[in-house]
PDB file of C-alpha atoms in Angstrom:
ATOM      1  CA  MET A   1       0.129  -7.782   3.829  1.00  0.00           C
ATOM      2  CA  LYS A   2      -3.044  -9.670   4.666  1.00  0.00           C
ATOM      3  CA  LYS A   3      -0.974 -12.703   5.583  1.00  0.00           C
ATOM      4  CA  PHE A   4       0.967 -10.705   8.151  1.00  0.00           C
ATOM      5  CA  LYS A   5      -2.154  -9.132   9.615  1.00  0.00           C
ATOM      6  CA  LEU A   6      -3.673 -12.593   9.946  1.00  0.00           C
ATOM      7  CA  GLY A   7      -0.467 -13.793  11.550  1.00  0.00           C
ATOM      8  CA  LEU A   8      -0.600 -11.021  14.127  1.00  0.00           C
ATOM      9  CA  LEU A   9      -4.222 -11.823  14.899  1.00  0.00           C
ATOM     10  CA  THR A  10      -3.388 -15.501  15.242  1.00  0.00           C
ATOM     11  CA  LEU A  11      -0.502 -14.659  17.565  1.00  0.00           C
ATOM     12  CA  GLY A  12      -2.869 -12.653  19.723  1.00  0.00           C
ATOM     13  CA  VAL A  13      -5.398 -15.486  19.904  1.00  0.00           C
ATOM     14  CA  LEU A  14      -2.733 -18.048  20.762  1.00  0.00           C
ATOM     15  CA  THR A  15      -1.219 -15.806  23.430  1.00  0.00           C
ATOM     16  CA  LEU A  16      -4.588 -15.157  25.014  1.00  0.00           C
ATOM     17  CA  ALA A  17      -5.333 -18.867  25.010  1.00  0.00           C
ATOM     18  CA  SER A  18      -1.989 -19.771  26.560  1.00  0.00           C
ATOM     19  CA  CYS A  19      -2.434 -17.164  29.298  1.00  0.00           C
ATOM     20  CA  ASN A  20      -5.989 -18.428  29.963  1.00  0.00           C
ATOM     21  CA  LEU A  21      -7.180 -14.850  30.396  1.00  0.00           C
ATOM     22  CA  THR A  22     -10.704 -13.888  31.435  1.00  0.00           C
ATOM     23  CA  ASN A  23     -12.435 -10.561  30.833  1.00  0.00           C
ATOM     24  CA  ALA A  24     -11.322  -9.455  34.293  1.00  0.00           C
ATOM     25  CA  ASN A  25      -7.679  -9.835  33.305  1.00  0.00           C
ATOM     26  CA  VAL A  26      -7.859  -7.636  30.213  1.00  0.00           C
ATOM     27  CA  ASN A  27      -6.877  -4.011  30.507  1.00  0.00           C
ATOM     28  CA  PRO A  28     -10.129  -1.975  30.335  1.00  0.00           C
ATOM     29  CA  SER A  29      -8.477   0.548  28.053  1.00  0.00           C
ATOM     30  CA  SER A  30      -8.506  -2.046  25.289  1.00  0.00           C
ATOM     31  CA  SER A  31     -12.250  -2.648  25.578  1.00  0.00           C
ATOM     32  CA  ASN A  32     -15.289  -0.468  25.007  1.00  0.00           C
ATOM     33  CA  SER A  33     -17.382  -2.456  27.477  1.00  0.00           C
ATOM     34  CA  THR A  34     -17.820  -1.552  31.146  1.00  0.00           C
ATOM     35  CA  PRO A  35     -17.444  -4.470  33.611  1.00  0.00           C
ATOM     36  CA  SER A  36     -20.382  -5.239  35.835  1.00  0.00           C
ATOM     37  CA  SER A  37     -20.177  -4.839  39.606  1.00  0.00           C
ATOM     38  CA  SER A  38     -19.717  -8.599  40.012  1.00  0.00           C
ATOM     39  CA  GLU A  39     -16.903  -8.571  37.497  1.00  0.00           C
ATOM     40  CA  SER A  40     -15.279  -5.644  39.291  1.00  0.00           C
ATOM     41  CA  SER A  41     -15.551  -7.490  42.577  1.00  0.00           C
ATOM     42  CA  GLN A  42     -14.051 -10.609  41.069  1.00  0.00           C
ATOM     43  CA  SER A  43     -11.220  -8.574  39.577  1.00  0.00           C
ATOM     44  CA  SER A  44     -10.532  -6.860  42.886  1.00  0.00           C
ATOM     45  CA  SER A  45     -10.485 -10.082  44.868  1.00  0.00           C
ATOM     46  CA  SER A  46      -8.026 -11.678  42.476  1.00  0.00           C
ATOM     47  CA  SER A  47      -5.844  -8.641  41.819  1.00  0.00           C
ATOM     48  CA  SER A  48      -2.763 -10.178  43.372  1.00  0.00           C
ATOM     49  CA  SER A  49      -2.963 -13.299  41.215  1.00  0.00           C
ATOM     50  CA  SER A  50      -3.983 -11.522  38.008  1.00  0.00           C
ATOM     51  CA  SER A  51      -1.426  -8.711  38.066  1.00  0.00           C
ATOM     52  CA  THR A  52       1.301 -11.056  36.841  1.00  0.00           C
ATOM     53  CA  THR A  53      -0.988 -12.355  34.113  1.00  0.00           C
ATOM     54  CA  GLU A  54      -1.781  -8.805  32.983  1.00  0.00           C
ATOM     55  CA  ALA A  55       1.902  -7.977  32.738  1.00  0.00           C
ATOM     56  CA  THR A  56       2.489 -11.134  30.701  1.00  0.00           C
ATOM     57  CA  TYR A  57      -0.392 -10.198  28.411  1.00  0.00           C
ATOM     58  CA  GLU A  58       1.061  -6.756  27.743  1.00  0.00           C
ATOM     59  CA  LEU A  59       4.549  -8.173  27.217  1.00  0.00           C
ATOM     60  CA  ASP A  60       3.421 -10.859  24.780  1.00  0.00           C
ATOM     61  CA  LEU A  61       1.315  -8.592  22.579  1.00  0.00           C
ATOM     62  CA  SER A  62       3.008  -5.206  22.783  1.00  0.00           C
ATOM     63  CA  SER A  63       6.573  -5.461  21.538  1.00  0.00           C
ATOM     64  CA  LYS A  64       7.161  -1.840  20.564  1.00  0.00           C
ATOM     65  CA  ASP A  65      10.493  -2.613  18.873  1.00  0.00           C
ATOM     66  CA  TYR A  66       9.048  -5.092  16.389  1.00  0.00           C
ATOM     67  CA  ASN A  67       7.751  -3.613  13.141  1.00  0.00           C
ATOM     68  CA  LEU A  68       5.996  -6.118  10.909  1.00  0.00           C
ATOM     69  CA  GLU A  69       6.201  -3.848   7.849  1.00  0.00           C
ATOM     70  CA  LYS A  70       9.991  -3.535   8.126  1.00  0.00           C
ATOM     71  CA  GLU A  71      10.290  -7.320   8.361  1.00  0.00           C
ATOM     72  CA  PHE A  72       8.007  -7.827   5.361  1.00  0.00           C
ATOM     73  CA  PHE A  73       9.765  -5.364   3.046  1.00  0.00           C
ATOM     74  CA  TYR A  74      13.248  -6.453   4.076  1.00  0.00           C
ATOM     75  CA  ASP A  75      12.546 -10.145   3.469  1.00  0.00           C
ATOM     76  CA  ASP A  76      10.315  -9.807   0.405  1.00  0.00           C
ATOM     77  CA  TYR A  77      12.434  -7.351  -1.587  1.00  0.00           C
ATOM     78  CA  ASN A  78      15.783  -8.900  -0.683  1.00  0.00           C
ATOM     79  CA  THR A  79      14.608 -12.418  -1.520  1.00  0.00           C
ATOM     80  CA  ARG A  80      13.452 -11.369  -4.982  1.00  0.00           C
ATOM     81  CA  SER A  81      16.488  -9.148  -5.643  1.00  0.00           C
ATOM     82  CA  LEU A  82      18.979 -11.863  -4.732  1.00  0.00           C
ATOM     83  CA  ALA A  83      17.098 -14.430  -6.820  1.00  0.00           C
ATOM     84  CA  ASP A  84      17.192 -12.152  -9.904  1.00  0.00           C
ATOM     85  CA  GLU A  85      20.911 -12.548 -10.557  1.00  0.00           C
ATOM     86  CA  THR A  86      20.706 -11.370 -14.166  1.00  0.00           C
ATOM     87  CA  ARG A  87      19.388  -7.898 -13.369  1.00  0.00           C
ATOM     88  CA  GLN A  88      20.299  -7.467  -9.696  1.00  0.00           C
ATOM     89  CA  GLY A  89      21.685 -10.226  -7.521  1.00  0.00           C
ATOM     90  CA  ILE A  90      22.238  -7.862  -4.601  1.00  0.00           C
ATOM     91  CA  LYS A  91      20.149  -6.879  -1.613  1.00  0.00           C
ATOM     92  CA  THR A  92      17.562  -4.119  -1.962  1.00  0.00           C
ATOM     93  CA  PHE A  93      17.871  -3.196   1.719  1.00  0.00           C
ATOM     94  CA  GLU A  94      21.068  -3.549   3.746  1.00  0.00           C
ATOM     95  CA  THR A  95      19.224  -3.039   7.024  1.00  0.00           C
ATOM     96  CA  LYS A  96      15.606  -3.174   8.093  1.00  0.00           C
ATOM     97  CA  ASP A  97      15.916  -0.521  10.794  1.00  0.00           C
ATOM     98  CA  ASP A  98      15.251   2.548   8.619  1.00  0.00           C
ATOM     99  CA  ILE A  99      12.634   1.122   6.217  1.00  0.00           C
ATOM    100  CA  VAL A 100       9.721   3.583   5.897  1.00  0.00           C
ATOM    101  CA  PHE A 101       7.395   1.652   3.556  1.00  0.00           C
ATOM    102  CA  ASP A 102       3.935   0.601   4.677  1.00  0.00           C
ATOM    103  CA  ALA A 103       2.022  -1.796   2.395  1.00  0.00           C
ATOM    104  CA  VAL A 104      -1.675  -0.968   2.123  1.00  0.00           C
ATOM    105  CA  THR A 105      -4.681  -2.874   0.821  1.00  0.00           C
ATOM    106  CA  TYR A 106      -7.037  -1.459  -1.778  1.00  0.00           C
ATOM    107  CA  GLU A 107      -9.503  -0.450   0.923  1.00  0.00           C
ATOM    108  CA  GLU A 108      -6.760   1.288   2.906  1.00  0.00           C
ATOM    109  CA  LEU A 109      -5.591   3.115  -0.220  1.00  0.00           C
ATOM    110  CA  VAL A 110      -9.097   4.432  -0.870  1.00  0.00           C
ATOM    111  CA  SER A 111      -9.267   5.563   2.755  1.00  0.00           C
ATOM    112  CA  ILE A 112      -6.032   7.532   2.262  1.00  0.00           C
ATOM    113  CA  PHE A 113      -7.401   9.125  -0.910  1.00  0.00           C
ATOM    114  CA  GLU A 114     -10.481  10.267   0.999  1.00  0.00           C
ATOM    115  CA  SER A 115      -8.544  11.644   3.978  1.00  0.00           C
ATOM    116  CA  GLU A 116      -7.211  15.146   4.522  1.00  0.00           C
ATOM    117  CA  GLY A 117      -3.481  15.834   4.442  1.00  0.00           C
ATOM    118  CA  ASN A 118      -0.366  15.054   2.425  1.00  0.00           C
ATOM    119  CA  TYR A 119       0.585  11.445   1.646  1.00  0.00           C
ATOM    120  CA  LEU A 120       3.631  10.087  -0.157  1.00  0.00           C
ATOM    121  CA  ILE A 121       2.576   6.977  -2.083  1.00  0.00           C
ATOM    122  CA  LEU A 122       4.435   4.449  -4.216  1.00  0.00           C
ATOM    123  CA  PHE A 123       2.738   2.216  -6.760  1.00  0.00           C
ATOM    124  CA  GLY A 124       4.763  -0.928  -7.505  1.00  0.00           C
ATOM    125  CA  GLY A 125       5.806  -4.259  -6.058  1.00  0.00           C
ATOM    126  CA  SER A 126       8.787  -6.482  -5.395  1.00  0.00           C
ATOM    127  CA  TRP A 127       7.998  -8.517  -8.533  1.00  0.00           C
ATOM    128  CA  CYS A 128       9.126  -5.489 -10.617  1.00  0.00           C
ATOM    129  CA  HIS A 129      12.916  -5.145 -10.889  1.00  0.00           C
ATOM    130  CA  ASN A 130      12.571  -1.447 -11.701  1.00  0.00           C
ATOM    131  CA  THR A 131      10.646  -0.913  -8.471  1.00  0.00           C
ATOM    132  CA  ARG A 132      13.262  -2.911  -6.574  1.00  0.00           C
ATOM    133  CA  ALA A 133      15.946  -0.656  -8.041  1.00  0.00           C
ATOM    134  CA  ALA A 134      14.106   2.527  -7.049  1.00  0.00           C
ATOM    135  CA  VAL A 135      12.961   1.786  -3.503  1.00  0.00           C
ATOM    136  CA  PRO A 136      16.373   2.105  -1.788  1.00  0.00           C
ATOM    137  CA  PHE A 137      16.718   5.659  -3.092  1.00  0.00           C
ATOM    138  CA  ILE A 138      13.141   6.536  -2.145  1.00  0.00           C
ATOM    139  CA  ASN A 139      13.785   5.113   1.298  1.00  0.00           C
ATOM    140  CA  GLN A 140      17.003   7.138   1.621  1.00  0.00           C
ATOM    141  CA  PHE A 141      15.203  10.313   0.518  1.00  0.00           C
ATOM    142  CA  ALA A 142      12.417   9.744   3.045  1.00  0.00           C
ATOM    143  CA  ASN A 143      14.878   9.282   5.894  1.00  0.00           C
ATOM    144  CA  GLU A 144      16.889  12.362   4.937  1.00  0.00           C
ATOM    145  CA  TYR A 145      13.766  14.545   4.970  1.00  0.00           C
ATOM    146  CA  ASP A 146      12.152  12.981   8.057  1.00  0.00           C
ATOM    147  CA  ILE A 147       9.304  11.328   6.151  1.00  0.00           C
ATOM    148  CA  ASP A 148       8.273   8.498   8.436  1.00  0.00           C
ATOM    149  CA  THR A 149       5.906   6.648   6.062  1.00  0.00           C
ATOM    150  CA  VAL A 150       5.714   5.973   2.331  1.00  0.00           C
ATOM    151  CA  TYR A 151       2.522   4.063   1.556  1.00  0.00           C
ATOM    152  CA  ASN A 152       2.955   1.274  -0.980  1.00  0.00           C
ATOM    153  CA  PHE A 153       0.230  -0.281  -3.120  1.00  0.00           C
ATOM    154  CA  ASP A 154       0.799  -3.184  -5.491  1.00  0.00           C
ATOM    155  CA  PHE A 155      -1.481  -3.665  -8.508  1.00  0.00           C
ATOM    156  CA  TYR A 156      -1.012  -7.394  -8.058  1.00  0.00           C
ATOM    157  CA  VAL A 157      -3.562  -7.290  -5.290  1.00  0.00           C
ATOM    158  CA  ASP A 158      -2.462 -10.662  -3.875  1.00  0.00           C
ATOM    159  CA  GLY A 159       1.215  -9.907  -4.451  1.00  0.00           C
ATOM    160  CA  THR A 160       2.071 -12.723  -6.852  1.00  0.00           C
ATOM    161  CA  ASN A 161      -0.661 -14.111  -9.096  1.00  0.00           C
ATOM    162  CA  SER A 162      -1.096 -12.586 -12.563  1.00  0.00           C
ATOM    163  CA  SER A 163      -4.837 -13.291 -12.391  1.00  0.00           C
ATOM    164  CA  SER A 164      -5.029 -10.616  -9.684  1.00  0.00           C
ATOM    165  CA  HIS A 165      -3.233  -7.888 -11.651  1.00  0.00           C
ATOM    166  CA  VAL A 166      -5.759  -5.052 -11.998  1.00  0.00           C
ATOM    167  CA  ARG A 167      -3.856  -2.747 -14.392  1.00  0.00           C
ATOM    168  CA  ASN A 168      -4.783  -4.430 -17.696  1.00  0.00           C
ATOM    169  CA  THR A 169      -7.081  -2.983 -20.337  1.00  0.00           C
ATOM    170  CA  ASN A 170     -10.276  -4.517 -21.740  1.00  0.00           C
ATOM    171  CA  GLN A 171      -9.640  -6.928 -24.601  1.00  0.00           C
ATOM    172  CA  THR A 172     -11.209  -6.367 -28.023  1.00  0.00           C
ATOM    173  CA  ASP A 173     -10.067  -9.769 -29.277  1.00  0.00           C
ATOM    174  CA  PRO A 174     -12.533 -12.369 -27.891  1.00  0.00           C
ATOM    175  CA  THR A 175      -9.988 -15.150 -28.378  1.00  0.00           C
ATOM    176  CA  ARG A 176      -7.451 -13.446 -26.124  1.00  0.00           C
ATOM    177  CA  VAL A 177      -7.898 -13.600 -22.364  1.00  0.00           C
ATOM    178  CA  THR A 178      -5.679 -11.446 -20.157  1.00  0.00           C
ATOM    179  CA  PRO A 179      -5.485 -12.593 -16.528  1.00  0.00           C
ATOM    180  CA  GLY A 180      -6.963 -10.081 -14.107  1.00  0.00           C
ATOM    181  CA  VAL A 181      -8.747  -7.995 -16.733  1.00  0.00           C
ATOM    182  CA  GLU A 182     -12.107  -8.646 -15.061  1.00  0.00           C
ATOM    183  CA  TYR A 183     -10.824  -6.696 -12.053  1.00  0.00           C
ATOM    184  CA  ASN A 184      -9.398  -3.730 -13.951  1.00  0.00           C
ATOM    185  CA  TYR A 185     -12.267  -1.538 -12.764  1.00  0.00           C
ATOM    186  CA  LEU A 186     -10.373  -1.362  -9.463  1.00  0.00           C
ATOM    187  CA  TYR A 187      -7.585   0.536 -11.213  1.00  0.00           C
ATOM    188  CA  GLY A 188      -9.996   2.441 -13.437  1.00  0.00           C
ATOM    189  CA  GLU A 189     -12.027   3.787 -10.542  1.00  0.00           C
ATOM    190  CA  LEU A 190      -8.892   5.009  -8.781  1.00  0.00           C
ATOM    191  CA  ALA A 191      -7.979   7.035 -11.848  1.00  0.00           C
ATOM    192  CA  THR A 192     -11.531   8.278 -12.429  1.00  0.00           C
ATOM    193  CA  ARG A 193     -12.438   9.212  -8.863  1.00  0.00           C
ATOM    194  CA  TYR A 194      -9.193  10.147  -7.131  1.00  0.00           C
ATOM    195  CA  LEU A 195      -6.214  10.516  -9.489  1.00  0.00           C
ATOM    196  CA  THR A 196      -8.012  12.964 -11.715  1.00  0.00           C
ATOM    197  CA  ASN A 197      -4.850  14.736 -12.922  1.00  0.00           C
ATOM    198  CA  LEU A 198      -2.894  11.546 -13.621  1.00  0.00           C
ATOM    199  CA  ASN A 199      -2.642  12.612 -17.276  1.00  0.00           C
ATOM    200  CA  ASP A 200      -0.160  15.304 -16.239  1.00  0.00           C
ATOM    201  CA  TYR A 201       2.419  12.825 -14.953  1.00  0.00           C
ATOM    202  CA  VAL A 202       2.344   9.675 -17.117  1.00  0.00           C
ATOM    203  CA  GLU A 203       3.483   8.660 -20.579  1.00  0.00           C
ATOM    204  CA  TYR A 204       0.389   6.622 -21.477  1.00  0.00           C
ATOM    205  CA  THR A 205      -2.200   9.384 -21.278  1.00  0.00           C
ATOM    206  CA  GLN A 206      -5.952   9.043 -21.668  1.00  0.00           C
ATOM    207  CA  GLY A 207      -6.831   8.167 -25.273  1.00  0.00           C
ATOM    208  CA  SER A 208      -3.328   7.029 -26.190  1.00  0.00           C
ATOM    209  CA  THR A 209      -2.619   3.621 -27.694  1.00  0.00           C
ATOM    210  CA  SER A 210      -1.371   2.194 -24.393  1.00  0.00           C
ATOM    211  CA  SER A 211      -4.002   3.753 -22.125  1.00  0.00           C
ATOM    212  CA  LEU A 212      -6.452   1.576 -20.195  1.00  0.00           C
ATOM    213  CA  THR A 213     -10.150   0.970 -20.827  1.00  0.00           C
ATOM    214  CA  TYR A 214     -12.375  -0.612 -18.198  1.00  0.00           C
ATOM    215  CA  THR A 215     -16.100  -1.266 -17.813  1.00  0.00           C
ATOM    216  CA  ASN A 216     -17.764   0.650 -14.989  1.00  0.00           C
ATOM    217  CA  ASN A 217     -20.781  -0.343 -12.856  1.00  0.00           C
ATOM    218  CA  GLU A 218     -23.129   1.151 -15.453  1.00  0.00           C
ATOM    219  CA  ASN A 219     -21.699  -1.214 -18.083  1.00  0.00           C
ATOM    220  CA  ALA A 220     -20.089   1.704 -19.917  1.00  0.00           C
ATOM    221  CA  GLU A 221     -16.510   1.607 -21.170  1.00  0.00           C
ATOM    222  CA  VAL A 222     -14.273   4.305 -19.685  1.00  0.00           C
ATOM    223  CA  ASN A 223     -10.769   5.179 -20.868  1.00  0.00           C
ATOM    224  CA  VAL A 224      -8.158   6.388 -18.347  1.00  0.00           C
ATOM    225  CA  PRO A 225      -4.388   7.012 -18.285  1.00  0.00           C
ATOM    226  CA  LYS A 226      -2.239   3.971 -17.575  1.00  0.00           C
ATOM    227  CA  LEU A 227       0.690   4.574 -15.243  1.00  0.00           C
ATOM    228  CA  GLN A 228       3.877   2.546 -15.214  1.00  0.00           C
ATOM    229  CA  VAL A 229       5.521   1.317 -12.048  1.00  0.00           C
ATOM    230  CA  PRO A 230       7.348   2.432 -10.071  1.00  0.00           C
ATOM    231  CA  PHE A 231       5.196   5.537  -9.732  1.00  0.00           C
ATOM    232  CA  LEU A 232       5.872   7.812  -6.761  1.00  0.00           C
ATOM    233  CA  PHE A 233       3.577  10.712  -5.995  1.00  0.00           C
ATOM    234  CA  LEU A 234       2.584  13.217  -3.356  1.00  0.00           C
ATOM    235  CA  TYR A 235      -1.181  13.195  -2.824  1.00  0.00           C
ATOM    236  CA  ASN A 236      -3.493  15.762  -1.256  1.00  0.00           C
ATOM    237  CA  LYS A 237      -7.143  15.607  -2.245  1.00  0.00           C
ATOM    238  CA  ASP A 238      -7.620  19.318  -1.462  1.00  0.00           C
ATOM    239  CA  ASN A 239      -4.558  20.700  -3.279  1.00  0.00           C
ATOM    240  CA  THR A 240      -5.427  23.742  -5.404  1.00  0.00           C
ATOM    241  CA  VAL A 241      -1.914  24.526  -6.643  1.00  0.00           C
ATOM    242  CA  ASP A 242      -1.214  23.717 -10.278  1.00  0.00           C
ATOM    243  CA  ASN A 243       2.399  22.545 -10.285  1.00  0.00           C
ATOM    244  CA  LYS A 244       2.327  22.224 -14.042  1.00  0.00           C
ATOM    245  CA  SER A 245       2.587  26.017 -14.414  1.00  0.00           C
ATOM    246  CA  GLY A 246      -0.964  26.454 -15.631  1.00  0.00           C
ATOM    247  CA  GLY A 247      -0.961  23.373 -17.818  1.00  0.00           C
ATOM    248  CA  GLY A 248      -2.323  20.979 -15.230  1.00  0.00           C
ATOM    249  CA  THR A 249      -5.642  19.169 -15.352  1.00  0.00           C
ATOM    250  CA  SER A 250      -7.990  20.172 -12.533  1.00  0.00           C
ATOM    251  CA  ASN A 251     -11.121  18.246 -11.637  1.00  0.00           C
ATOM    252  CA  ALA A 252     -14.669  19.530 -11.126  1.00  0.00           C
ATOM    253  CA  LYS A 253     -13.689  20.818  -7.681  1.00  0.00           C
ATOM    254  CA  GLY A 254     -10.771  22.785  -9.106  1.00  0.00           C
ATOM    255  CA  THR A 255      -8.202  20.640  -7.306  1.00  0.00           C
ATOM    256  CA  PHE A 256      -5.049  18.834  -8.374  1.00  0.00           C
ATOM    257  CA  PRO A 257      -4.904  15.795  -6.052  1.00  0.00           C
ATOM    258  CA  ILE A 258      -1.574  14.562  -7.404  1.00  0.00           C
ATOM    259  CA  VAL A 259       0.629  17.371  -6.134  1.00  0.00           C
ATOM    260  CA  TYR A 260       3.744  15.945  -7.784  1.00  0.00           C
ATOM    261  CA  GLY A 261       4.218  12.676  -9.643  1.00  0.00           C
ATOM    262  CA  PHE A 262       7.313  10.784 -10.796  1.00  0.00           C
ATOM    263  CA  GLU A 263       6.922   7.929 -13.250  1.00  0.00           C
ATOM    264  CA  GLU A 264      10.285   7.376 -14.915  1.00  0.00           C
ATOM    265  CA  MET A 265      12.619   7.691 -11.937  1.00  0.00           C
ATOM    266  CA  ILE A 266      15.039   5.225 -13.536  1.00  0.00           C
ATOM    267  CA  ASP A 267      15.782   4.046 -17.067  1.00  0.00           C
ATOM    268  CA  LEU A 268      13.099   1.449 -17.711  1.00  0.00           C
ATOM    269  CA  ASP A 269      14.069  -1.721 -19.511  1.00  0.00           C
TER     270      ASP A 269
END
């Protein structure tokens, strides 16, 4: 995700450089600054020569038919699915046109959790064959019910390296080092602050043998439920409806932010 954002930024810089644009050539709607009178005069006097440049600028940077997320998911999931001949060996997506997934960073995920409204979110990544098996059906469901975006967050925060996997518990054995465990507070804080009724939807509940313990910023150990991927859920931070028929776990505000959650959508192996 970050790679693609950087690529888009680089494309913009290269395009601007190749067009040799000045401030007078840039559409004012894309800038918060107001041009000075001299700049306005310069722009006016060169309007005939700059109009073509402006059109080229818009054309180069504003291809409305190109969706970077669709390209990313189509290539990433299909590459891994085809390479895993033992368990799959077929494409995850047949076409990129109807892909609804939008990969988000940790910061973007937190922003979603703090925003009003309903959000459909999938935890999991292309490295997981169970997630690869589930996403075509989630994508089909979303299209059938006119859901235009399913936000996707991967606990491998760089997408590949095990040292960046943030869903591992603290180790009690000092001789054993689990890659990524020093970052598990990132997962722990999500469960503690935002996914406060996660217990209602996962197998590894708080306090169970396979739950997760992390160390918070006060150097205290905190135990939270540990979800398994793929995990699909509907999120609304202000939801007050207990969809567990009175058996749900509300937080201090009396809300149930996970409106519905689905952990074992397929037979895990």
